[in-house]
Amino acid sequence: MSETSTETPSFDPVALLGERFEAAIRAALGEKLGNAPVDPLIAPSKQQQLADYQSNAAMALAKRVGMKPRDVAEKIVAELELGELAEPMTSDSIAGPGFINVRLRPEALADLLGRMDTPGLGVGDASHETIVVDLCGVNLAKQMHVGHLRATVIGDAIARVFEKLGHRVIRQNHVGDWGLPIAMVAAKLQSEADAGRIDMGSVTLDDLDRLYRVAKMESSADRKGLAAVERFQLGPKARAELEAQVSGADEALAKAKDALVRLQAGDEAMVAVWQRLYDVTMTACLETCARLHATVTDEATAGESTYRDELAGIVEHLIESRAAEEDDGALIVRNEGLDPTLVRKSDGGFLYATTDLAGIRRRVQELGADRVIYCVDARQALHFRQVFATAHKAGFANRDGREAQLEHAPFGMVLGEDGRPFKTRSGENVKLADVIDEATERAERIVAAKSGDLDAGERRAIAETVAVAALKYADLSSDRVKDYVFSYDRMVSFEGNTGPYLLYAGVRIRSIFRKANEQGLADGFASAPLSIVEAAEKQLALALLRYPGTVRSVAVSLEPHRLCGYLYELAGAFSTFFENCPVLKAPDDAMRLSRLRLCDLTSRVLTDGLDALGIRSLDRM
Ligand code: ARG
């Protein structure tokens, strides 16, 4: 958890109750607790007919102070001063083993909501850390696929949450744009162009993707096959065939190595080919990110190639600081409880890990990061443990004596409906751009059926916004670290915990305002006194007040699905409110204006929450 972003705005019931419970706990158990911190353990009540919030502190403290939990609860309640905030405590306020139930007063709710009703909706705090978010991470000459969807969409949502809290956020797209595999495609592209089989000027990412696969196949020969021929004496024909393959592969590999050497030496022709690979890939990548409404731009892109001149220095520092040791010609760093980290191969080559160490040094010492968050596939967990440990050991994560926090926010795989990795029928990766197209087509059919009065252009634009919302929300709303099953049907549905459902909830509220304005019924609602009377109003108010705390909790857990779950609950609370509490037909003016203000707050929280997830809201759909 970060230490510097603490100041809590004064309208979050959890925080307010927390302060008062903490004071009561200290007063009740003072000496017995010493200076150790106490957690008042305030949570929304699971039984809303009994209470709005509960404190579970008595159970947690009982052992520490050597008393029965219920006795602890009695003592706390005796010291509790909730004043204007909550209904007076009664003999029923302590339940079960020692839960302390609290019911807020309607006036207090109205007052808190009124204070939250600011442009920032109470989300910003006094944060001022610099947070680097590593996201997207595409590779040259490869199409973006659904794995990159997660690294882009989740990473961008995490970045947006920190921005909303007021932090300085720097996104870093660590593109795989350097090393032998890239040199291999570059060599292949050049030889294809030289042979007149491909035009360098009009080459597409699809072409590059194909070249990549051909080049990879050419250089990975059947060495195992050859060994088998020898072992089982499979005859001259098989041997000749496999020998040809292996020597072809050796030749391809030699060409790739030669290309890399030339690239590293800055050979003009080779660099030009590489630049072409880079431009074609990154144009397509940034275009897809823009379509996804994810803020991944040129400025945020710092590929592996940008570290190429720093790697020798990184390794030198590791040697000088005695963090690294020689091992069979290679250079490794040992960290307790982990396999050694290889930072230089015996042939002198650097590795993915070496580049990530350079990345940490730049991010902490040049960009000023207090926290670096890596939104990368869970399968790289070990890599990051090794790299982080090595960075801390070598001082790369230290700036002015202060150690930056390095965190991996891992995510699971995207699975098809058959439960296996999401692939095309022929077993290839599904292109992200195709996924967006497909989702848009489906969304367009639904939008057309729902609102026939839109013209084609408008319909298409709305459909793409709905599709992107559907796609991103499906990804963001599932538990980050788990694998999730990709389903077009489920994600574009207007029912359930989906993107379209939440967009539609916002659209419905905005249409209430259109009607209210037409009939002149909305004048002055923004400054009208709030009154929280009905049960459904109260539930909606409580849900609204949970917003700032929810956003903050995402910054701690790095789990955007918590915000998704919250928005879904808010939309549900609004539905119940709208069914039970007439707005435009409210019994009197005061109540109508108060309810309109609740509608407006709900609409703004929905829009702001979706925005924190990187999802655009709509006025019509
Ligand atoms: N390009 C890498 C891959 O496809 C992801 C980069 C993740 N970021 C990092 N700093 N290593 O696996």
XYZ file of C-alpha atoms and ligand atoms in Angstrom:
633
model
C 0.000 0.000 0.000
C 1.195 3.490 -0.684
C 2.050 5.650 2.286
C 1.600 9.126 0.941
C -1.997 9.173 -0.299
C -4.017 9.257 2.858
C -6.215 12.307 3.222
C -9.753 10.962 3.143
C -12.582 13.246 2.126
C -15.083 13.598 4.889
C -18.158 12.077 3.228
C -17.196 8.451 2.973
C -19.312 6.688 5.646
C -16.755 3.920 6.019
C -14.020 6.413 6.809
C -16.223 8.525 9.066
C -17.492 5.567 11.042
C -13.958 4.215 11.115
C -12.637 7.326 12.836
C -15.332 7.246 15.475
C -15.044 3.538 16.106
C -11.302 3.831 16.418
C -11.687 6.538 19.032
C -14.220 4.407 20.910
C -11.982 1.349 20.762
C -9.055 3.336 22.168
C -11.222 4.785 24.911
C -12.636 1.373 25.799
C -9.499 -0.742 25.665
C -6.768 1.897 25.824
C -4.041 0.415 28.054
C -4.588 -3.081 26.807
C -3.856 -2.096 23.224
C -0.692 -0.089 23.737
C 0.459 1.760 20.664
C -0.412 -0.992 18.211
C -2.719 0.115 15.396
C -6.386 -0.820 15.590
C -8.565 -1.536 12.602
C -12.227 -0.671 13.203
C -13.200 -3.167 10.442
C -16.187 -1.272 9.086
C -18.076 -2.995 6.282
C -21.414 -2.509 4.553
C -23.962 -4.639 6.384
C -24.956 -7.930 4.825
C -28.434 -7.557 6.308
C -29.748 -4.264 5.106
C -32.997 -4.523 7.039
C -30.936 -4.500 10.244
C -28.176 -2.047 9.533
C -26.296 -0.038 6.930
C -22.825 -0.762 8.219
C -21.245 -3.014 10.772
C -18.013 -3.077 12.685
C -16.374 -6.474 13.084
C -13.630 -5.161 15.355
C -14.796 -6.817 18.593
C -14.128 -10.314 17.265
C -10.694 -9.342 15.995
C -9.724 -7.599 19.244
C -11.092 -10.148 21.720
C -8.033 -12.411 21.695
C -5.643 -9.497 21.889
C -7.223 -8.119 25.045
C -8.219 -11.485 26.544
C -11.969 -10.853 26.711
C -15.120 -12.331 25.202
C -15.990 -10.678 21.879
C -19.433 -9.661 23.075
C -17.977 -7.978 26.152
C -15.539 -6.124 23.939
C -18.463 -4.993 21.772
C -20.368 -3.741 24.840
C -17.386 -1.701 25.958
C -16.903 -0.187 22.508
C -20.581 0.727 22.197
C -20.501 2.373 25.614
C -17.771 4.727 24.363
C -19.148 5.255 20.880
C -20.126 8.788 19.898
C -21.848 8.775 16.540
C -23.774 11.985 17.139
C -25.625 13.282 14.108
C -24.227 10.554 11.884
C -26.214 7.537 13.019
C -29.379 6.459 14.785
C -28.862 6.001 18.542
C -27.510 2.611 19.593
C -29.984 0.169 21.184
C -29.784 -3.160 22.924
C -30.083 -4.798 19.470
C -27.085 -2.962 18.114
C -24.788 -5.821 19.052
C -25.555 -8.973 17.127
C -24.291 -12.540 17.007
C -20.816 -13.061 18.420
C -20.217 -9.284 18.604
C -21.010 -7.466 15.350
C -21.826 -3.833 16.022
C -24.604 -2.616 13.755
C -24.986 0.969 12.681
C -27.844 2.653 10.920
C -27.108 6.048 9.383
C -29.580 8.886 9.816
C -31.327 10.009 6.598
C -30.283 13.615 7.249
C -26.688 12.507 7.568
C -26.927 10.639 4.271
C -28.353 13.670 2.527
C -25.624 15.835 3.989
C -22.849 13.455 2.922
C -24.268 13.111 -0.580
C -24.472 16.873 -0.888
C -20.793 17.097 -0.028
C -19.872 14.400 -2.500
C -21.778 16.276 -5.218
C -18.732 18.030 -6.675
C -17.208 17.732 -10.162
C -14.655 15.167 -8.927
C -17.316 13.158 -7.037
C -14.999 12.924 -4.067
C -12.523 10.645 -5.778
C -9.395 12.773 -5.894
C -7.313 12.813 -2.760
C -4.060 14.508 -1.899
C -2.104 12.012 -3.998
C 1.080 13.061 -5.644
C 3.051 9.936 -6.387
C 4.527 9.110 -9.744
C 3.175 5.810 -10.993
C 4.568 4.033 -14.031
C 2.216 1.507 -15.614
C 3.740 -1.050 -17.987
C 1.022 -2.030 -20.426
C 0.262 -3.324 -23.933
C 3.737 -4.779 -24.663
C 3.219 -5.842 -28.272
C 5.980 -7.402 -30.358
C 7.204 -6.284 -33.769
C 5.944 -8.192 -36.778
C 3.110 -9.741 -34.809
C -0.563 -8.927 -34.848
C -2.152 -7.850 -31.573
C -4.189 -10.733 -30.195
C -6.530 -11.175 -27.250
C -3.618 -11.518 -24.794
C -2.659 -7.952 -25.675
C -6.259 -6.937 -25.125
C -5.806 -7.730 -21.453
C -2.390 -6.062 -21.108
C -3.778 -2.949 -22.788
C -7.244 -2.700 -21.305
C -6.433 -3.665 -17.719
C -3.233 -1.619 -17.722
C -5.039 1.437 -19.054
C -7.837 1.054 -16.475
C -5.287 0.870 -13.652
C -3.554 3.962 -15.058
C -6.851 5.842 -15.265
C -7.749 5.010 -11.684
C -4.459 6.479 -10.478
C -5.041 9.561 -12.631
C -8.475 10.037 -11.093
C -6.912 9.890 -7.658
C -4.627 12.734 -8.667
C -1.355 10.880 -9.195
C 1.117 11.555 -11.966
C 0.870 8.546 -14.251
C 3.333 7.526 -16.951
C 2.340 4.707 -19.256
C 5.109 2.589 -20.747
C 4.536 0.321 -23.716
C 7.525 -2.053 -23.523
C 7.447 -3.210 -27.139
C 9.407 -6.321 -28.055
C 11.315 -4.640 -30.857
C 14.892 -5.849 -30.417
C 16.962 -9.024 -30.368
C 17.479 -12.098 -32.481
C 13.837 -12.887 -33.404
C 13.362 -9.340 -34.690
C 16.634 -9.457 -36.616
C 15.465 -12.751 -38.075
C 12.295 -11.198 -39.521
C 14.248 -8.189 -40.700
C 16.658 -10.473 -42.577
C 13.735 -12.373 -44.039
C 11.956 -9.194 -45.095
C 15.092 -7.941 -46.775
C 15.695 -11.165 -48.699
C 12.059 -11.273 -49.810
C 12.273 -7.670 -50.967
C 15.593 -8.302 -52.734
C 14.011 -11.245 -54.537
C 11.174 -8.979 -55.626
C 8.594 -11.081 -53.813
C 7.467 -8.305 -51.509
C 7.311 -4.536 -51.792
C 8.876 -2.873 -48.786
C 6.765 0.249 -49.290
C 3.388 -1.437 -49.122
C 4.118 -4.316 -46.761
C 1.371 -4.904 -44.189
C 1.349 -6.299 -40.675
C -0.313 -9.437 -42.028
C 2.670 -9.915 -44.374
C 5.088 -9.418 -41.518
C 3.195 -11.817 -39.298
C 3.467 -14.456 -42.043
C 7.171 -13.770 -42.616
C 7.754 -14.115 -38.904
C 6.266 -17.562 -38.858
C 8.093 -18.708 -41.981
C 11.393 -17.397 -40.629
C 10.838 -19.091 -37.322
C 10.096 -22.406 -38.974
C 13.143 -22.123 -41.198
C 15.446 -21.599 -38.267
C 14.037 -24.290 -36.007
C 15.232 -27.484 -37.622
C 14.423 -30.991 -36.626
C 17.584 -31.636 -34.644
C 15.772 -34.143 -32.463
C 14.677 -35.981 -35.599
C 18.254 -36.242 -36.727
C 19.316 -37.677 -33.401
C 16.552 -40.255 -33.716
C 17.788 -41.219 -37.191
C 21.170 -41.910 -35.706
C 19.841 -43.801 -32.757
C 17.361 -45.959 -34.626
C 19.301 -46.147 -37.912
C 16.329 -44.992 -39.939
C 18.071 -45.133 -43.288
C 19.747 -42.726 -45.661
C 16.607 -41.076 -47.033
C 15.350 -39.822 -43.692
C 18.878 -38.792 -42.784
C 19.372 -36.776 -45.975
C 16.041 -35.059 -45.515
C 16.676 -34.077 -41.943
C 20.266 -33.081 -42.590
C 19.096 -30.682 -45.267
C 16.602 -29.211 -42.804
C 19.206 -28.742 -40.134
C 21.741 -27.135 -42.404
C 19.017 -24.886 -43.788
C 18.176 -23.898 -40.263
C 21.792 -23.259 -39.406
C 22.007 -21.020 -42.437
C 18.842 -19.134 -41.470
C 20.104 -18.710 -37.945
C 23.483 -17.517 -39.170
C 21.729 -14.953 -41.380
C 19.660 -13.750 -38.442
C 22.736 -13.406 -36.252
C 24.477 -11.493 -38.994
C 21.451 -9.217 -39.310
C 21.509 -8.573 -35.589
C 25.182 -7.674 -35.651
C 24.560 -5.256 -38.502
C 21.539 -3.807 -36.761
C 23.509 -3.285 -33.571
C 26.307 -1.645 -35.521
C 23.818 0.778 -37.069
C 24.178 -0.524 -40.641
C 22.032 1.869 -42.657
C 20.241 -0.635 -44.885
C 19.472 -2.959 -41.970
C 18.254 -0.120 -39.790
C 15.941 0.985 -42.605
C 14.385 -2.483 -42.777
C 13.987 -2.537 -39.005
C 12.373 0.934 -39.095
C 9.874 -0.359 -41.624
C 9.005 -3.311 -39.349
C 8.630 -0.886 -36.496
C 6.439 1.617 -38.325
C 4.091 -0.965 -39.787
C 3.625 -2.730 -36.454
C 3.258 0.375 -34.340
C 0.865 2.128 -36.700
C -1.448 -0.861 -36.506
C -0.967 -1.223 -32.746
C -1.702 2.405 -31.911
C -4.677 2.367 -34.262
C -6.142 -0.612 -32.425
C -5.451 1.041 -29.059
C -7.238 4.190 -30.258
C -10.203 2.104 -31.396
C -10.209 0.535 -27.956
C -10.179 4.012 -26.413
C -7.033 3.042 -24.500
C -4.475 5.784 -23.979
C -1.467 4.070 -25.496
C 0.374 6.552 -27.661
C 3.695 7.161 -29.327
C 4.990 9.064 -26.307
C 4.074 6.134 -24.074
C 5.991 3.721 -26.252
C 9.492 2.804 -25.103
C 10.444 -0.487 -26.693
C 13.286 -2.793 -25.822
C 15.383 -1.144 -28.550
C 15.485 2.095 -26.561
C 17.528 0.309 -23.897
C 20.074 -1.262 -26.236
C 22.893 1.115 -25.351
C 22.258 0.773 -21.629
C 22.553 -3.001 -21.311
C 26.342 -3.193 -21.131
C 26.290 -0.566 -18.372
C 23.624 -2.467 -16.461
C 25.723 -5.595 -16.505
C 28.863 -3.674 -15.578
C 27.082 -2.223 -12.577
C 25.942 -5.692 -11.543
C 29.528 -6.931 -11.707
C 30.993 -3.943 -9.868
C 28.416 -4.057 -7.105
C 29.103 -7.795 -6.822
C 25.444 -8.572 -7.368
C 26.303 -10.803 -10.316
C 28.638 -13.747 -10.574
C 30.158 -15.753 -13.398
C 28.672 -19.174 -14.020
C 30.041 -21.333 -16.801
C 30.818 -18.290 -18.921
C 27.403 -16.751 -18.331
C 26.577 -14.035 -15.829
C 23.911 -14.664 -13.221
C 22.438 -12.984 -10.154
C 21.420 -15.160 -7.229
C 18.470 -14.142 -5.066
C 17.244 -16.096 -2.103
C 14.418 -18.491 -2.798
C 14.559 -17.960 -6.559
C 16.300 -19.562 -9.489
C 19.265 -17.444 -10.566
C 18.532 -14.614 -13.005
C 20.530 -14.864 -16.204
C 21.673 -11.372 -17.238
C 24.285 -12.191 -19.884
C 24.642 -15.356 -21.926
C 27.998 -17.060 -22.408
C 28.074 -15.719 -25.988
C 27.867 -12.197 -24.607
C 24.202 -11.670 -25.553
C 21.811 -9.857 -23.226
C 18.346 -11.075 -22.310
C 14.744 -10.024 -21.770
C 15.598 -9.728 -18.045
C 18.596 -7.454 -18.703
C 16.350 -5.076 -20.628
C 13.764 -5.085 -17.857
C 16.491 -4.132 -15.370
C 17.399 -1.174 -17.566
C 13.676 -0.384 -17.695
C 13.443 -0.284 -13.912
C 16.474 1.976 -13.620
C 15.073 4.445 -16.155
C 11.583 4.383 -14.703
C 12.717 4.932 -11.126
C 15.772 7.120 -11.557
C 14.869 9.172 -14.639
C 11.084 9.167 -14.771
C 10.836 9.434 -10.982
C 8.542 6.470 -10.334
C 7.468 5.766 -6.775
C 5.620 2.696 -7.980
C 6.068 0.650 -11.149
C 3.154 -1.606 -12.003
C 3.547 -4.296 -14.657
C 0.314 -5.357 -16.259
C 1.642 -8.526 -17.868
C 0.522 -12.131 -18.382
C 0.615 -14.298 -15.225
C 2.962 -16.710 -16.966
C 5.727 -14.140 -16.527
C 5.376 -14.116 -12.723
C 8.702 -15.823 -12.082
C 10.497 -13.523 -14.495
C 9.263 -10.478 -12.601
C 10.104 -11.927 -9.205
C 13.649 -12.479 -10.410
C 13.962 -9.085 -12.057
C 12.489 -7.203 -9.085
C 14.746 -8.973 -6.595
C 17.777 -8.289 -8.765
C 16.816 -4.637 -9.246
C 16.414 -4.094 -5.505
C 19.689 -5.848 -4.817
C 21.589 -3.770 -7.364
C 20.028 -0.437 -6.392
C 18.211 0.126 -9.706
C 14.934 0.688 -7.870
C 16.434 3.267 -5.517
C 16.174 7.008 -5.923
C 17.654 9.363 -3.325
C 17.739 6.599 -0.748
C 14.124 5.657 -1.284
C 13.141 2.288 -2.697
C 10.396 2.307 -5.341
C 7.648 -0.271 -5.180
C 7.778 -2.786 -8.036
C 4.616 -4.793 -8.613
C 3.426 -7.350 -11.097
C -0.328 -7.157 -11.735
C -0.661 -10.510 -13.484
C -3.640 -11.557 -15.568
C -4.962 -14.937 -16.667
C -5.593 -16.237 -20.153
C -8.508 -15.669 -22.476
C -10.223 -18.978 -23.154
C -12.619 -20.015 -25.873
C -16.032 -21.420 -24.989
C -14.463 -24.893 -25.151
C -12.260 -23.924 -22.199
C -9.030 -23.971 -24.273
C -6.957 -20.908 -25.224
C -9.014 -18.655 -27.519
C -7.878 -19.450 -31.083
C -9.243 -19.511 -34.608
C -10.570 -22.760 -36.016
C -7.206 -23.424 -37.619
C -5.478 -22.927 -34.275
C -4.091 -19.461 -34.878
C -4.224 -16.450 -32.594
C -7.340 -14.376 -33.106
C -6.521 -10.873 -34.341
C -7.700 -8.174 -31.989
C -8.855 -5.944 -34.858
C -11.062 -8.815 -36.113
C -12.477 -9.250 -32.636
C -13.492 -5.579 -32.518
C -15.093 -5.895 -35.981
C -17.041 -8.980 -35.012
C -18.272 -7.453 -31.740
C -19.282 -4.294 -33.616
C -21.354 -6.254 -36.112
C -23.186 -8.033 -33.339
C -23.732 -4.820 -31.406
C -25.050 -3.129 -34.540
C -27.729 -5.774 -34.984
C -28.863 -5.280 -31.390
C -28.783 -1.485 -31.597
C -30.759 -1.581 -34.854
C -33.403 -3.760 -33.223
C -33.621 -1.500 -30.161
C -33.734 1.895 -31.808
C -34.795 1.863 -35.424
C -34.839 5.650 -35.735
C -31.037 6.091 -35.973
C -29.420 6.798 -39.317
C -26.807 4.334 -40.538
C -23.771 6.439 -39.654
C -24.996 7.170 -36.160
C -25.928 3.545 -35.678
C -22.471 2.353 -36.717
C -20.748 4.805 -34.362
C -22.972 3.820 -31.459
C -22.466 0.148 -32.271
C -18.691 0.486 -32.154
C -18.849 2.274 -28.801
C -21.159 -0.437 -27.461
C -18.913 -3.179 -28.865
C -15.752 -1.747 -27.364
C -17.554 -1.253 -24.050
C -18.735 -4.870 -24.216
C -15.297 -6.198 -25.012
C -13.451 -4.175 -22.416
C -16.030 -4.666 -19.711
C -16.066 -8.446 -20.202
C -12.329 -8.432 -19.738
C -12.233 -5.979 -16.831
C -15.129 -7.463 -14.886
C -13.595 -10.886 -14.535
C -11.167 -11.515 -11.708
C -7.855 -10.297 -13.116
C -5.658 -13.232 -12.176
C -8.074 -15.889 -13.374
C -8.524 -17.164 -16.904
C -11.838 -16.072 -18.413
C -14.066 -17.455 -21.107
C -14.597 -15.233 -24.104
C -18.191 -15.114 -25.332
C -19.519 -12.603 -27.848
C -23.085 -13.464 -26.942
C -22.605 -12.806 -23.273
C -20.564 -9.617 -23.607
C -22.887 -7.789 -26.011
C -26.006 -8.718 -24.042
C -27.975 -5.845 -22.546
C -28.754 -7.956 -19.516
C -26.529 -8.947 -16.609
C -23.175 -7.574 -15.541
C -22.155 -6.343 -19.001
C -20.856 -3.176 -20.618
C -24.001 -2.587 -22.700
C -26.212 -2.971 -19.613
C -24.299 -0.210 -17.820
C -24.253 2.061 -20.866
C -27.973 1.570 -21.161
C -28.507 2.387 -17.483
C -26.800 5.754 -18.091
C -28.787 6.389 -21.271
C -32.039 5.772 -19.419
C -31.192 8.342 -16.758
C -30.229 10.915 -19.353
C -33.512 10.374 -21.130
C -35.331 11.168 -17.878
C -33.587 14.528 -17.950
C -34.499 15.136 -21.586
C -38.118 14.607 -20.683
C -37.849 16.705 -17.517
C -36.270 19.564 -19.435
C -38.914 19.434 -22.158
C -41.574 19.769 -19.500
C -39.668 22.410 -17.551
C -39.520 20.159 -14.508
C -35.798 20.116 -13.881
C -35.107 23.757 -13.088
C -32.970 24.201 -10.013
C -32.495 20.520 -9.271
C -28.707 20.843 -8.967
C -28.914 22.913 -5.814
C -32.141 21.456 -4.447
C -32.023 20.044 -0.898
C -31.704 16.256 -0.890
C -34.134 14.271 1.165
C -33.658 10.571 1.650
C -36.931 9.046 2.772
C -37.846 5.799 1.044
C -35.863 2.602 1.579
C -34.917 2.542 -2.104
C -33.634 6.109 -1.896
C -31.549 5.159 1.061
C -30.033 2.158 -0.705
C -29.223 4.316 -3.706
C -27.646 6.968 -1.479
C -25.535 4.359 0.283
C -24.423 2.929 -3.040
C -23.452 6.379 -4.336
C -21.436 7.113 -1.209
C -19.404 3.962 -1.718
C -17.977 5.265 -5.004
C -14.867 7.138 -3.797
C -13.840 4.285 -1.518
C -14.309 1.782 -4.334
C -12.030 3.701 -6.673
C -9.436 3.934 -3.934
C -9.643 0.212 -3.296
C -8.842 -0.449 -6.962
C -5.655 1.560 -6.563
C -4.674 -0.697 -3.685
C -5.664 -4.083 -5.096
C -5.036 -3.189 -8.761
C -8.272 -5.057 -9.485
C -10.607 -3.161 -11.813
C -13.250 -5.864 -11.463
C -14.078 -4.402 -8.049
C -15.148 -1.200 -9.761
C -17.177 -3.184 -12.308
C -18.984 -5.039 -9.537
C -19.673 -1.731 -7.828
C -21.115 -0.074 -10.944
C -23.335 -3.088 -11.538
C -24.656 -2.805 -7.985
C -25.193 0.920 -8.398
C -27.182 0.344 -11.589
C -29.263 -2.227 -9.707
C -29.885 0.175 -6.809
C -30.944 2.793 -9.328
C -33.380 0.399 -11.018
C -35.019 -0.399 -7.693
C -35.188 3.283 -6.833
C -36.716 4.140 -10.198
C -39.344 1.404 -9.909
C -40.343 2.478 -6.404
C -39.913 6.230 -6.391
C -41.681 8.263 -9.072
C -39.388 11.047 -10.246
C -41.234 13.286 -12.706
C -44.514 12.320 -11.043
C -43.208 12.788 -7.499
C -45.842 13.975 -4.987
C -44.372 17.478 -4.722
C -41.774 19.805 -6.240
C -39.243 19.385 -3.452
C -39.290 15.620 -3.753
C -39.099 15.735 -7.549
C -36.047 17.985 -7.466
C -34.360 15.896 -4.782
C -34.962 12.764 -6.831
C -33.708 14.406 -9.994
C -30.559 15.296 -8.131
C -30.179 11.638 -7.128
C -30.667 10.664 -10.780
C -28.044 13.153 -11.867
C -25.534 11.973 -9.271
C -26.110 8.387 -10.339
C -25.591 9.275 -13.975
C -22.382 11.127 -13.186
C -21.003 8.345 -10.995
C -21.798 5.790 -13.708
C -20.108 7.907 -16.368
C -17.120 8.654 -14.169
C -16.746 5.024 -13.109
C -16.934 3.800 -16.701
C -14.427 6.478 -17.642
C -12.076 5.136 -14.970
C -12.363 1.796 -16.754
C -11.682 3.446 -20.105
C -15.263 3.035 -21.324
C -17.068 5.862 -23.107
C -20.661 6.613 -22.176
C -23.451 7.379 -24.636
C -26.370 9.781 -24.622
C -28.490 7.609 -26.869
C -28.409 4.028 -28.009
N 6.605 -8.099 -25.179
C 6.416 -8.898 -24.011
C 5.676 -10.186 -24.365
O 4.991 -10.256 -25.371
C 5.633 -8.169 -22.958
C 6.344 -7.005 -22.322
C 5.952 -6.836 -20.902
N 6.655 -5.786 -20.227
C 7.899 -5.895 -19.702
N 8.433 -4.839 -19.165
N 8.547 -7.030 -19.733
O 5.766 -11.143 -23.614
